């Protein structure tokens, strides 16, 4: 009997480790032979821990399982049965390209990885020239999934053409945006996919060394990635001769230290070098003078993990999904006060309203949706009146927002948007690296100005708007430059929350 | 407690440093390893780290103080981090923080009088669809409320 209990942090947070122990205990006491696989998460976080049992009808799921439910799961008599997992509408409706194996396979079995399409992309890439690999990635239309949306192939081409005795691939796994967990889920659920993506990137641009800068808040992901790198090295996927090709690529996992700004690529590079995570001015571009001043590809986890499927199935296949200049699929992360929270990979183009209401099922509290923050702490708050916005880089930009790392945080009508705007400024003040004045000082003044508005001083509103303009135009990086997005969107769409008198009258 | 250690500790510090000297950009790995060894980065570690990396003590201090993770004093016996980021706020983080302060007997950023629990805010644990979330001695916990936190506090003080 084969039973799957996820090892994903979200499943563990809901008690998966206790369930896994209970499965083994119950199997021992019954004297039955159970193979327990600690898989990744299927992404249906509200069902976690989601236990699956392999049957002749496929893998059958049991949702929200506690240790006490385990005997019923083993008997097949549990009333928490969900039927075949892949038939659950939330799962069935997805287009899983990057997350194809997450939740399906044993994350630390390279054999399982290869049996489910893994390494196909790398094998193809090893037979191609660097130029041809970069061309394939460029043609796929893949853009940076970390949030900036810069075309991945163009970045690679710059590094490929750069002169340098040593080049690097740096994976940005400093997923600090609230509402996002795709990087974590991928690293915990399919670590070889990221390793394969990094190896392809290294071979394409001529880099022999890679680093994953992984945030310290993700101890489970750190554990899985380290174990996967050890296995990959042992099995010849990493090392002096990748899969026996004679081409070298190796990588290390480096742990961050709790600074949000290190998700910004130049700050990340300084941190990786052992310095304060202060932002660097650009130019020079990291592609030319990155880690240790050498040519460096800096890509987000999901960008790199999307490369294997692009190489395996071709640029045209990937490019066929999507909308406008947003090609391929995007792993939406639906979070906050939402009924069906989790990860949903689909082609670009679904409207915000469909994501929140149809896929997410509305709020968990059952109250009306008030706002959705898209793209993390630097993303705008969207009101329900903008629910017709299709999910795409340009489409969100046109509405004064951004898709960022594709996290969506849903708020119900009890949310106080002035408080959320204040939090955005407060967070920026705490996390500012301090290099540029608009961010370092502006965020502090922003908190004070919003407090003035809260005390009923409406004359501070134009001041706040002016301050936001200065931060937007004058900051060195997205932390100071984008903090105005949540602040201004809150002010624009929810003016009543900023009007102390109106609020008192309502109360 | 002061940030100083004895002779045996200084040998452990040197050994920890030398394990990481072969790395490119070894400072963060060294600071993490020293903190894993002692629970904090003792003042006594700063000079040997600076010497080994050929940087000034001020530079080591500058790096340590930049990052939220590095401690200059030992924490309580248990460390509870509670998420205050937006997704958890949408799911009731404010109430969870208030409950945590009550059951653990300390305000955020503080340690309870009995030295058992240090309570800290954290900005996102990647558990945004099962918030409010927390991390208790490195273990993740979802949907935290006063009842769950109370049970954890009771176990810690048992």
XYZ file of C-alpha atoms in Angstrom:
665
model
C 0.000 0.000 0.000
C 1.419 3.361 -1.028
C 0.399 6.451 0.915
C 1.358 10.056 0.268
C 1.556 12.602 3.088
C 3.017 15.941 1.957
C 6.209 17.312 3.463
C 5.386 20.797 2.204
C 5.623 23.448 4.941
C 1.948 24.413 4.567
C 0.941 20.771 5.071
C 3.296 20.506 8.040
C 1.834 23.691 9.487
C -1.539 21.935 9.439
C -0.188 18.772 11.076
C 1.205 16.574 8.271
C 4.140 15.273 10.351
C 1.781 13.967 13.029
C -0.361 12.344 10.330
C 2.694 10.696 8.751
C 3.696 9.259 12.128
C 0.165 8.008 12.685
C 0.209 6.264 9.286
C 3.380 4.369 10.155
C 2.116 3.527 13.660
C -1.219 2.252 12.403
C 0.457 0.224 9.650
C 2.765 -1.431 12.194
C -0.065 -2.292 14.546
C -2.055 -3.836 11.685
C 0.997 -5.608 10.336
C 0.465 -4.228 6.834
C 3.171 -3.140 4.448
C 2.921 0.591 3.808
C 5.219 2.683 1.635
C 5.001 6.250 2.889
C 5.981 8.953 0.413
C 6.456 12.502 1.659
C 5.453 14.316 -1.524
C 5.136 18.020 -2.225
C 1.823 19.809 -1.971
C -0.815 19.677 -4.701
C -1.347 23.323 -3.873
C -4.841 22.961 -2.417
C -3.788 24.427 0.887
C -7.284 24.473 2.407
C -7.329 20.654 2.122
C -3.995 20.164 3.884
C -2.928 17.791 5.142
C -4.122 16.120 1.945
C -3.370 12.410 2.239
C -3.408 10.294 -0.910
C -3.730 6.533 -1.229
C -2.685 4.765 -4.397
C -5.496 2.527 -5.669
C -6.285 0.772 -8.943
C -8.492 3.791 -9.707
C -5.570 6.175 -9.313
C -4.602 8.286 -6.338
C -7.511 8.899 -4.006
C -7.430 11.906 -1.689
C -8.532 12.548 1.872
C -8.614 16.176 2.970
C -7.902 17.939 6.267
C -6.688 14.719 7.829
C -5.758 14.495 11.496
C -3.942 11.627 13.187
C -7.289 10.288 14.449
C -8.585 9.958 10.867
C -5.771 7.638 9.779
C -7.479 4.280 10.521
C -10.428 5.357 8.348
C -8.047 6.375 5.557
C -6.346 2.971 5.635
C -9.738 1.205 5.551
C -10.989 3.478 2.790
C -14.001 4.215 5.007
C -13.129 7.793 6.014
C -15.851 10.352 5.453
C -13.127 12.812 4.433
C -12.648 11.015 1.100
C -12.438 13.327 -1.903
C -12.202 10.776 -4.714
C -9.397 10.849 -7.288
C -7.212 13.864 -6.506
C -6.685 14.821 -10.116
C -10.457 15.029 -10.625
C -10.915 17.702 -7.946
C -12.089 20.732 -9.997
C -9.493 23.097 -8.474
C -6.743 20.744 -9.602
C -8.301 19.645 -12.875
C -8.782 23.233 -14.066
C -5.078 23.992 -13.976
C -2.389 23.901 -16.644
C 0.530 22.553 -14.708
C 3.741 23.031 -16.669
C 6.228 24.366 -14.107
C 4.441 22.572 -11.270
C 3.763 19.378 -13.250
C 5.497 17.125 -10.734
C 4.892 19.053 -7.521
C 2.724 16.884 -5.282
C 2.917 14.009 -7.725
C 6.410 12.658 -7.133
C 8.780 11.987 -4.257
C 10.778 15.262 -4.214
C 14.024 13.523 -3.294
C 13.873 10.645 -5.772
C 15.878 11.417 -8.886
C 14.507 8.229 -10.475
C 10.948 9.413 -9.863
C 11.924 12.801 -11.317
C 13.303 11.240 -14.491
C 10.283 8.920 -14.787
C 7.981 11.958 -14.905
C 9.724 13.898 -17.649
C 12.595 15.285 -15.606
C 16.046 15.762 -17.232
C 14.583 15.710 -20.757
C 15.175 19.450 -21.124
C 18.728 19.234 -19.833
C 19.556 16.301 -22.142
C 18.312 18.299 -25.107
C 20.236 21.370 -23.987
C 23.464 19.406 -23.621
C 23.282 18.546 -27.301
C 22.792 22.180 -28.312
C 25.048 25.244 -28.504
C 24.695 27.940 -25.846
C 23.402 30.282 -28.494
C 20.673 27.826 -29.529
C 19.545 27.284 -25.927
C 19.279 31.024 -25.331
C 17.351 31.399 -28.596
C 14.850 28.743 -27.485
C 14.300 30.466 -24.124
C 13.969 33.870 -25.806
C 11.412 32.517 -28.271
C 9.336 30.968 -25.498
C 8.525 34.502 -24.328
C 9.464 33.625 -20.739
C 9.701 36.744 -18.582
C 11.089 37.133 -15.069
C 8.610 35.585 -12.669
C 10.120 37.394 -9.688
C 8.067 40.423 -10.605
C 10.088 42.627 -12.935
C 8.990 40.686 -16.025
C 12.266 41.174 -17.880
C 12.666 38.722 -20.796
C 14.763 35.835 -19.481
C 16.379 35.010 -22.821
C 17.659 38.559 -23.326
C 19.262 38.542 -19.877
C 20.905 35.196 -20.654
C 22.194 36.475 -23.992
C 23.925 39.418 -22.279
C 25.694 37.046 -19.903
C 26.501 34.565 -22.652
C 28.206 37.275 -24.708
C 30.002 38.826 -21.705
C 33.704 38.143 -21.333
C 34.731 36.537 -18.072
C 36.855 33.712 -16.764
C 34.115 32.850 -14.278
C 30.385 33.436 -14.712
C 27.602 32.627 -12.249
C 23.958 31.615 -12.105
C 22.289 33.077 -9.036
C 18.798 31.950 -8.175
C 16.750 34.467 -6.244
C 14.832 32.370 -3.698
C 14.347 35.269 -1.288
C 10.580 35.044 -1.654
C 9.680 37.703 0.895
C 6.450 39.019 -0.602
C 3.456 38.333 1.569
C 0.922 36.193 -0.255
C 3.537 34.328 -2.270
C 4.747 30.788 -1.733
C 5.317 29.371 -5.233
C 9.106 29.314 -4.832
C 8.814 27.540 -1.505
C 6.355 24.981 -2.885
C 8.525 24.266 -5.893
C 11.733 23.883 -3.903
C 10.045 21.628 -1.353
C 8.055 19.670 -3.902
C 10.329 19.385 -6.948
C 13.866 20.542 -6.105
C 15.475 18.757 -9.075
C 13.410 20.940 -11.413
C 15.189 24.044 -10.102
C 18.552 22.280 -10.226
C 17.891 21.231 -13.829
C 16.846 24.778 -14.769
C 19.999 26.214 -13.239
C 22.188 23.636 -14.971
C 20.600 24.473 -18.351
C 21.146 28.158 -17.682
C 24.785 27.538 -16.718
C 25.439 25.511 -19.839
C 23.728 28.108 -22.025
C 25.741 31.095 -20.807
C 28.979 29.342 -19.898
C 28.660 29.572 -16.123
C 30.018 26.683 -14.074
C 28.862 27.784 -10.662
C 25.428 28.491 -9.254
C 24.023 29.778 -5.981
C 20.516 29.646 -4.589
C 19.977 32.544 -2.188
C 17.244 31.053 -0.027
C 15.558 32.973 2.779
C 16.077 31.800 6.326
C 12.315 31.846 6.971
C 12.080 28.660 4.844
C 13.915 25.983 6.883
C 11.989 23.157 5.180
C 12.947 24.353 1.702
C 16.589 24.747 2.786
C 16.615 21.151 4.009
C 15.102 19.750 0.803
C 17.310 21.802 -1.524
C 20.487 20.816 0.316
C 19.507 17.143 0.229
C 18.625 17.383 -3.474
C 21.974 19.015 -4.334
C 23.808 16.192 -2.518
C 21.849 13.578 -4.478
C 22.355 15.460 -7.761
C 26.095 15.604 -7.160
C 26.234 11.908 -6.275
C 24.246 10.933 -9.379
C 26.297 13.073 -11.756
C 23.617 15.677 -12.464
C 25.919 18.273 -10.899
C 29.712 18.335 -10.953
C 32.631 18.346 -13.335
C 30.696 16.534 -16.056
C 26.927 17.143 -16.051
C 25.229 13.852 -17.061
C 28.564 12.742 -18.537
C 28.619 15.617 -21.048
C 32.050 16.894 -20.083
C 30.434 20.251 -19.234
C 30.764 21.408 -15.636
C 28.112 22.904 -13.390
C 27.802 22.840 -9.614
C 25.777 24.820 -7.131
C 25.394 25.755 -3.479
C 22.500 26.744 -1.272
C 23.080 29.980 0.657
C 20.809 31.109 3.460
C 19.597 34.701 3.791
C 19.316 36.438 7.135
C 15.899 38.029 7.339
C 16.250 41.147 5.193
C 13.327 41.734 2.809
C 15.364 44.059 0.580
C 17.686 41.166 -0.331
C 15.003 40.029 -2.762
C 16.189 42.963 -4.898
C 18.874 41.496 -7.151
C 21.782 43.853 -6.449
C 21.154 43.806 -2.717
C 21.026 40.002 -2.942
C 24.410 39.952 -4.671
C 25.964 42.114 -1.961
C 24.501 39.828 0.683
C 25.825 36.758 -1.125
C 29.265 38.361 -1.150
C 29.040 38.776 2.628
C 28.200 42.464 2.740
C 25.303 44.513 4.057
C 22.373 43.952 1.729
C 22.541 47.463 0.324
C 21.212 48.122 -3.156
C 23.735 48.839 -5.922
C 23.157 51.506 -8.537
C 22.593 50.171 -12.065
C 24.465 50.254 -14.415
C 26.586 48.230 -14.297
C 24.036 45.487 -14.853
C 24.477 42.301 -12.808
C 24.582 40.490 -16.161
C 27.961 42.139 -16.743
C 29.207 42.849 -13.215
C 27.239 40.714 -10.792
C 28.451 38.329 -8.107
C 32.092 39.168 -7.287
C 31.971 41.699 -10.135
C 31.636 38.917 -12.705
C 28.931 38.227 -15.328
C 25.921 36.780 -13.523
C 22.440 35.588 -14.400
C 20.081 36.476 -11.555
C 16.716 34.765 -12.018
C 13.782 33.935 -9.794
C 13.053 30.292 -8.823
C 9.982 30.040 -11.040
C 11.770 31.549 -14.069
C 14.556 28.953 -13.779
C 12.171 26.110 -12.968
C 10.131 26.899 -16.090
C 13.163 26.375 -18.327
C 13.223 22.538 -18.239
C 9.696 22.233 -19.661
C 10.446 24.889 -22.286
C 13.516 22.946 -23.422
C 11.745 19.584 -23.269
C 8.615 20.593 -25.156
C 9.887 23.520 -27.195
C 9.456 27.287 -27.177
C 6.378 27.124 -29.407
C 4.535 24.832 -26.991
C 5.127 27.174 -24.052
C 4.494 30.363 -25.995
C 1.121 29.081 -27.104
C -0.286 29.712 -23.628
C -0.979 33.206 -22.411
C -2.155 36.643 -23.423
C -0.501 39.550 -25.231
C 3.118 39.840 -24.190
C 2.578 37.596 -21.146
C 3.386 34.149 -22.515
C 3.138 30.749 -20.880
C 1.677 29.924 -17.508
C 1.792 31.642 -14.152
C 1.451 29.965 -10.747
C -1.155 32.150 -9.040
C -0.946 32.122 -5.279
C -4.318 32.849 -3.750
C -4.019 33.823 -0.111
C -5.270 35.856 2.806
C -8.959 35.795 3.665
C -10.024 33.350 0.958
C -12.076 30.166 0.965
C -9.965 28.024 -1.368
C -6.459 29.308 -0.810
C -3.530 27.762 -2.595
C -1.481 27.623 -5.746
C -3.199 27.556 -9.132
C -1.038 27.359 -12.247
C -2.779 28.569 -15.377
C -2.144 30.491 -18.575
C -2.013 34.278 -18.272
C -5.287 36.024 -19.007
C -7.785 34.957 -16.313
C -9.530 37.995 -14.891
C -8.869 39.048 -11.315
C -12.540 38.543 -10.486
C -12.544 34.961 -11.755
C -9.395 34.218 -9.773
C -10.829 35.546 -6.533
C -14.479 34.529 -6.848
C -14.512 31.438 -9.076
C -11.186 29.800 -8.251
C -10.707 31.166 -4.744
C -14.398 30.908 -3.833
C -14.544 34.395 -2.268
C -13.610 35.157 1.326
C -13.147 32.563 4.050
C -15.120 34.753 6.426
C -18.089 34.748 4.036
C -18.163 38.555 4.026
C -17.912 40.569 0.789
C -14.484 41.107 -0.752
C -13.233 44.642 -0.202
C -9.786 44.633 -1.827
C -7.183 42.321 -3.295
C -3.514 43.164 -3.005
C -1.707 41.747 -6.011
C 2.063 41.302 -6.145
C 3.133 41.472 -2.520
C 3.723 44.388 -0.149
C 4.720 46.620 -3.079
C 1.638 45.780 -5.130
C -1.536 47.835 -5.493
C -4.838 47.162 -3.748
C -7.466 46.393 -6.380
C -11.113 47.188 -5.618
C -13.941 44.952 -6.829
C -14.663 47.505 -9.599
C -11.390 46.451 -11.285
C -12.138 42.725 -11.158
C -12.368 42.664 -14.967
C -8.579 43.139 -15.266
C -6.998 40.155 -17.043
C -3.924 38.706 -15.339
C -0.919 39.905 -17.356
C 2.100 42.171 -16.924
C 0.895 45.031 -19.148
C -2.765 44.662 -18.169
C -2.015 45.221 -14.467
C 0.466 47.987 -15.225
C -2.266 49.822 -17.120
C -4.445 49.801 -13.986
C -1.695 51.286 -11.826
C -0.666 47.958 -10.373
C 1.700 45.086 -10.957
C 1.492 41.300 -10.906
C 4.783 40.918 -9.062
C 5.385 37.297 -8.117
C 1.682 36.553 -8.726
C 0.542 36.476 -5.123
C -3.006 37.654 -4.405
C -4.091 38.587 -0.910
C -7.833 38.851 -0.392
C -9.338 41.181 2.240
C -12.972 41.274 3.341
C -14.976 44.385 4.148
C -13.630 44.610 7.694
C -10.218 45.710 6.358
C -9.201 49.271 7.161
C -7.346 50.505 4.104
C -5.754 53.459 5.881
C -4.220 50.971 8.287
C -2.973 48.877 5.355
C -1.464 51.971 3.693
C 0.247 52.854 6.963
C 1.565 49.293 7.227
C 3.069 49.562 3.725
C 5.017 52.680 4.753
C 5.979 51.160 8.118
C 7.249 47.994 6.420
C 9.274 50.069 3.954
C 10.803 52.043 6.826
C 11.791 48.853 8.679
C 13.169 47.095 5.620
C 14.804 50.013 3.777
C 18.478 49.351 3.126
C 19.120 53.035 3.812
C 21.061 53.857 0.705
C 18.678 56.334 -0.910
C 16.884 59.184 0.863
C 13.393 58.912 -0.703
C 13.031 55.397 0.697
C 14.883 55.759 3.999
C 13.347 59.081 5.060
C 10.255 59.046 2.863
C 8.842 55.899 4.421
C 9.163 57.336 7.947
C 7.491 60.579 6.858
C 4.852 58.487 5.117
C 3.841 56.811 8.373
C 3.659 60.202 10.114
C 1.630 61.738 7.295
C -0.881 58.891 7.246
C -1.227 59.280 11.014
C -1.982 62.967 10.512
C -4.703 62.037 8.029
C -6.012 59.554 10.564
C -6.334 62.325 13.107
C -8.643 64.151 10.701
C -6.135 66.491 9.044
C -7.293 66.359 5.419
C -4.631 68.899 4.398
C -2.066 66.095 4.756
C -3.582 64.139 1.833
C -1.905 66.228 -0.921
C 1.333 65.937 1.081
C 1.071 62.173 1.039
C 0.435 62.206 -2.697
C 3.461 64.431 -3.228
C 5.629 62.223 -1.033
C 4.552 59.161 -2.993
C 5.520 60.861 -6.264
C 8.977 61.610 -4.849
C 9.475 58.058 -3.603
C 8.297 56.639 -6.919
C 10.595 58.776 -9.047
C 13.552 59.158 -6.730
C 14.153 55.738 -5.159
C 16.977 53.518 -6.260
C 15.019 50.238 -6.238
C 11.504 48.849 -6.098
C 11.233 48.951 -2.303
C 11.002 52.738 -2.074
C 9.844 53.048 -5.673
C 6.837 50.733 -5.385
C 5.695 51.314 -1.786
C 3.550 54.142 -3.231
C 1.514 51.491 -5.149
C -0.304 50.054 -2.123
C -0.497 53.501 -0.473
C -1.861 55.405 -3.460
C -4.226 52.634 -4.537
C -5.679 52.484 -1.030
C -6.114 56.263 -1.018
C -7.601 56.357 -4.519
C -10.042 53.480 -4.266
C -10.999 53.689 -0.596
C -11.034 57.432 0.237
C -13.656 56.917 2.952
C -11.147 54.955 5.021
C -8.901 58.026 5.043
C -11.639 60.403 6.025
C -11.788 60.316 9.827
C -15.027 62.307 9.978
C -16.839 60.095 7.509
C -15.729 57.062 9.453
C -16.952 58.412 12.748
C -20.289 59.293 11.184
C -20.617 55.758 9.866
C -19.882 54.377 13.308
C 24.293 37.687 30.169
C 27.161 39.415 28.395
C 28.343 38.725 24.893
C 31.644 37.224 26.045
C 32.728 33.622 26.224
C 35.566 31.531 27.608
C 38.689 29.958 26.139
C 36.924 26.749 25.083
C 34.393 28.835 23.229
C 37.059 30.781 21.374
C 38.404 27.510 20.000
C 34.901 26.603 18.814
C 34.666 30.016 17.182
C 37.952 29.537 15.306
C 36.955 26.052 14.187
C 33.608 27.341 12.902
C 35.314 30.128 10.978
C 37.892 27.862 9.369
C 35.186 25.444 8.142
C 33.803 28.179 5.893
C 36.904 29.986 4.699
C 36.933 28.177 1.362
C 33.575 29.656 0.331
C 33.058 32.630 -1.935
C 31.503 35.314 0.283
C 31.918 33.395 3.548
C 30.691 36.008 6.054
C 26.996 35.151 6.212
C 27.638 31.392 6.379
C 30.121 32.025 9.221
C 27.702 34.214 11.170
C 24.921 31.634 10.716
C 27.224 28.826 11.861
C 28.425 30.746 14.930
C 24.823 31.540 15.827
C 23.827 27.891 15.346
C 26.662 26.931 17.713
C 26.019 29.492 20.476
C 22.445 30.613 19.921
C 23.755 34.140 19.226
C 26.891 35.764 17.846
C 29.102 36.487 20.877
C 31.060 39.749 20.915
C 34.190 37.595 21.204
C 33.569 36.197 17.738
C 33.768 39.540 15.957
C 37.546 40.094 16.113
C 38.537 36.586 14.941
C 36.012 36.721 12.092
C 37.363 40.123 11.017
C 40.932 38.839 11.184
C 40.190 35.664 9.227
C 38.416 37.576 6.428
C 40.821 40.513 6.420
C 38.054 43.042 7.053
C 37.541 45.471 9.929
C 35.538 44.700 13.060
C 33.307 47.606 12.063
C 32.496 45.817 8.818
C 31.550 42.625 10.667
C 29.405 44.670 13.023
C 27.851 46.485 10.071
C 26.825 43.227 8.443
C 25.538 41.684 11.683
C 23.414 44.691 12.495
C 21.978 44.929 8.969
C 20.201 41.575 9.145
C 17.283 40.809 11.472
C 18.433 37.224 12.069
C 21.676 37.803 13.948
C 21.460 38.115 17.703
C 24.030 39.770 19.945
C 22.433 38.322 23.083
C 21.015 34.854 23.699
C 17.276 34.460 23.102
C 14.846 32.769 25.481
C 14.746 28.959 25.678
C 12.077 28.950 22.956
C 11.640 31.336 20.046
C 8.175 32.029 18.677
C 7.917 34.037 15.479
C 4.520 35.272 14.496
C 3.726 36.538 11.029
C 2.556 40.129 10.682
C 2.574 40.392 6.891
C -0.466 41.329 4.804
C -1.847 37.867 4.031
C -1.828 36.939 7.701
C -3.284 40.330 8.610
C -6.165 39.617 6.237
C -6.750 36.390 8.161
C -6.564 37.926 11.638
C -2.862 38.347 12.508
C -3.549 41.306 14.821
C -5.669 39.129 17.074
C -3.077 36.351 16.891
C -0.284 38.728 17.937
C -2.372 39.994 20.867
C -3.113 36.391 21.887
C 0.576 35.472 21.629
C 1.622 38.413 23.789
C -0.940 37.310 26.367
C -0.174 33.575 26.499
C 3.606 33.879 26.289
C 3.780 36.785 28.724
C 5.838 39.176 26.626
C 5.387 41.909 24.061
C 6.757 41.447 20.534
C 10.565 41.733 20.412
C 10.735 40.717 24.080
C 11.412 37.677 26.242
C 9.090 36.458 28.999
C 10.192 37.167 32.580
C 10.958 33.483 33.183
C 13.303 33.492 30.165
C 11.295 30.703 28.506
C 9.974 32.460 25.406
C 11.223 35.119 23.037
C 8.427 36.510 20.848
C 9.298 38.092 17.519
C 7.432 39.326 14.474
C 8.267 37.791 11.117
C 7.295 39.084 7.693
C 6.039 36.097 5.782
C 6.685 32.407 6.298
C 5.170 31.488 2.930
C 2.127 30.052 4.702
C -0.173 32.690 3.298
C -3.126 30.413 2.535
C -3.303 28.989 6.069
C -2.711 32.116 8.127
C -2.280 33.543 10.607
C 0.925 31.561 10.800
C 3.794 31.185 13.203
C 7.087 29.413 13.620
C 7.854 27.760 16.943
C 11.510 26.774 17.375
C 11.829 26.370 13.609
C 8.569 24.398 13.218
C 5.737 25.896 11.202
C 2.206 26.275 12.556
C -0.840 27.410 10.573
C -4.198 28.924 11.600
C -2.866 30.082 14.954
C -5.304 31.414 17.510
C -5.358 31.825 21.270
C -6.275 28.166 21.807
C -3.414 26.802 19.669
C -0.892 29.261 21.089
C -2.082 28.547 24.640
C -1.437 24.843 24.120
C 2.062 25.585 22.807
C 2.793 27.893 25.764
C 1.599 25.221 28.204
C 3.870 22.581 26.651
C 6.845 24.947 26.853
C 6.279 25.595 30.515
C 5.508 21.959 31.397
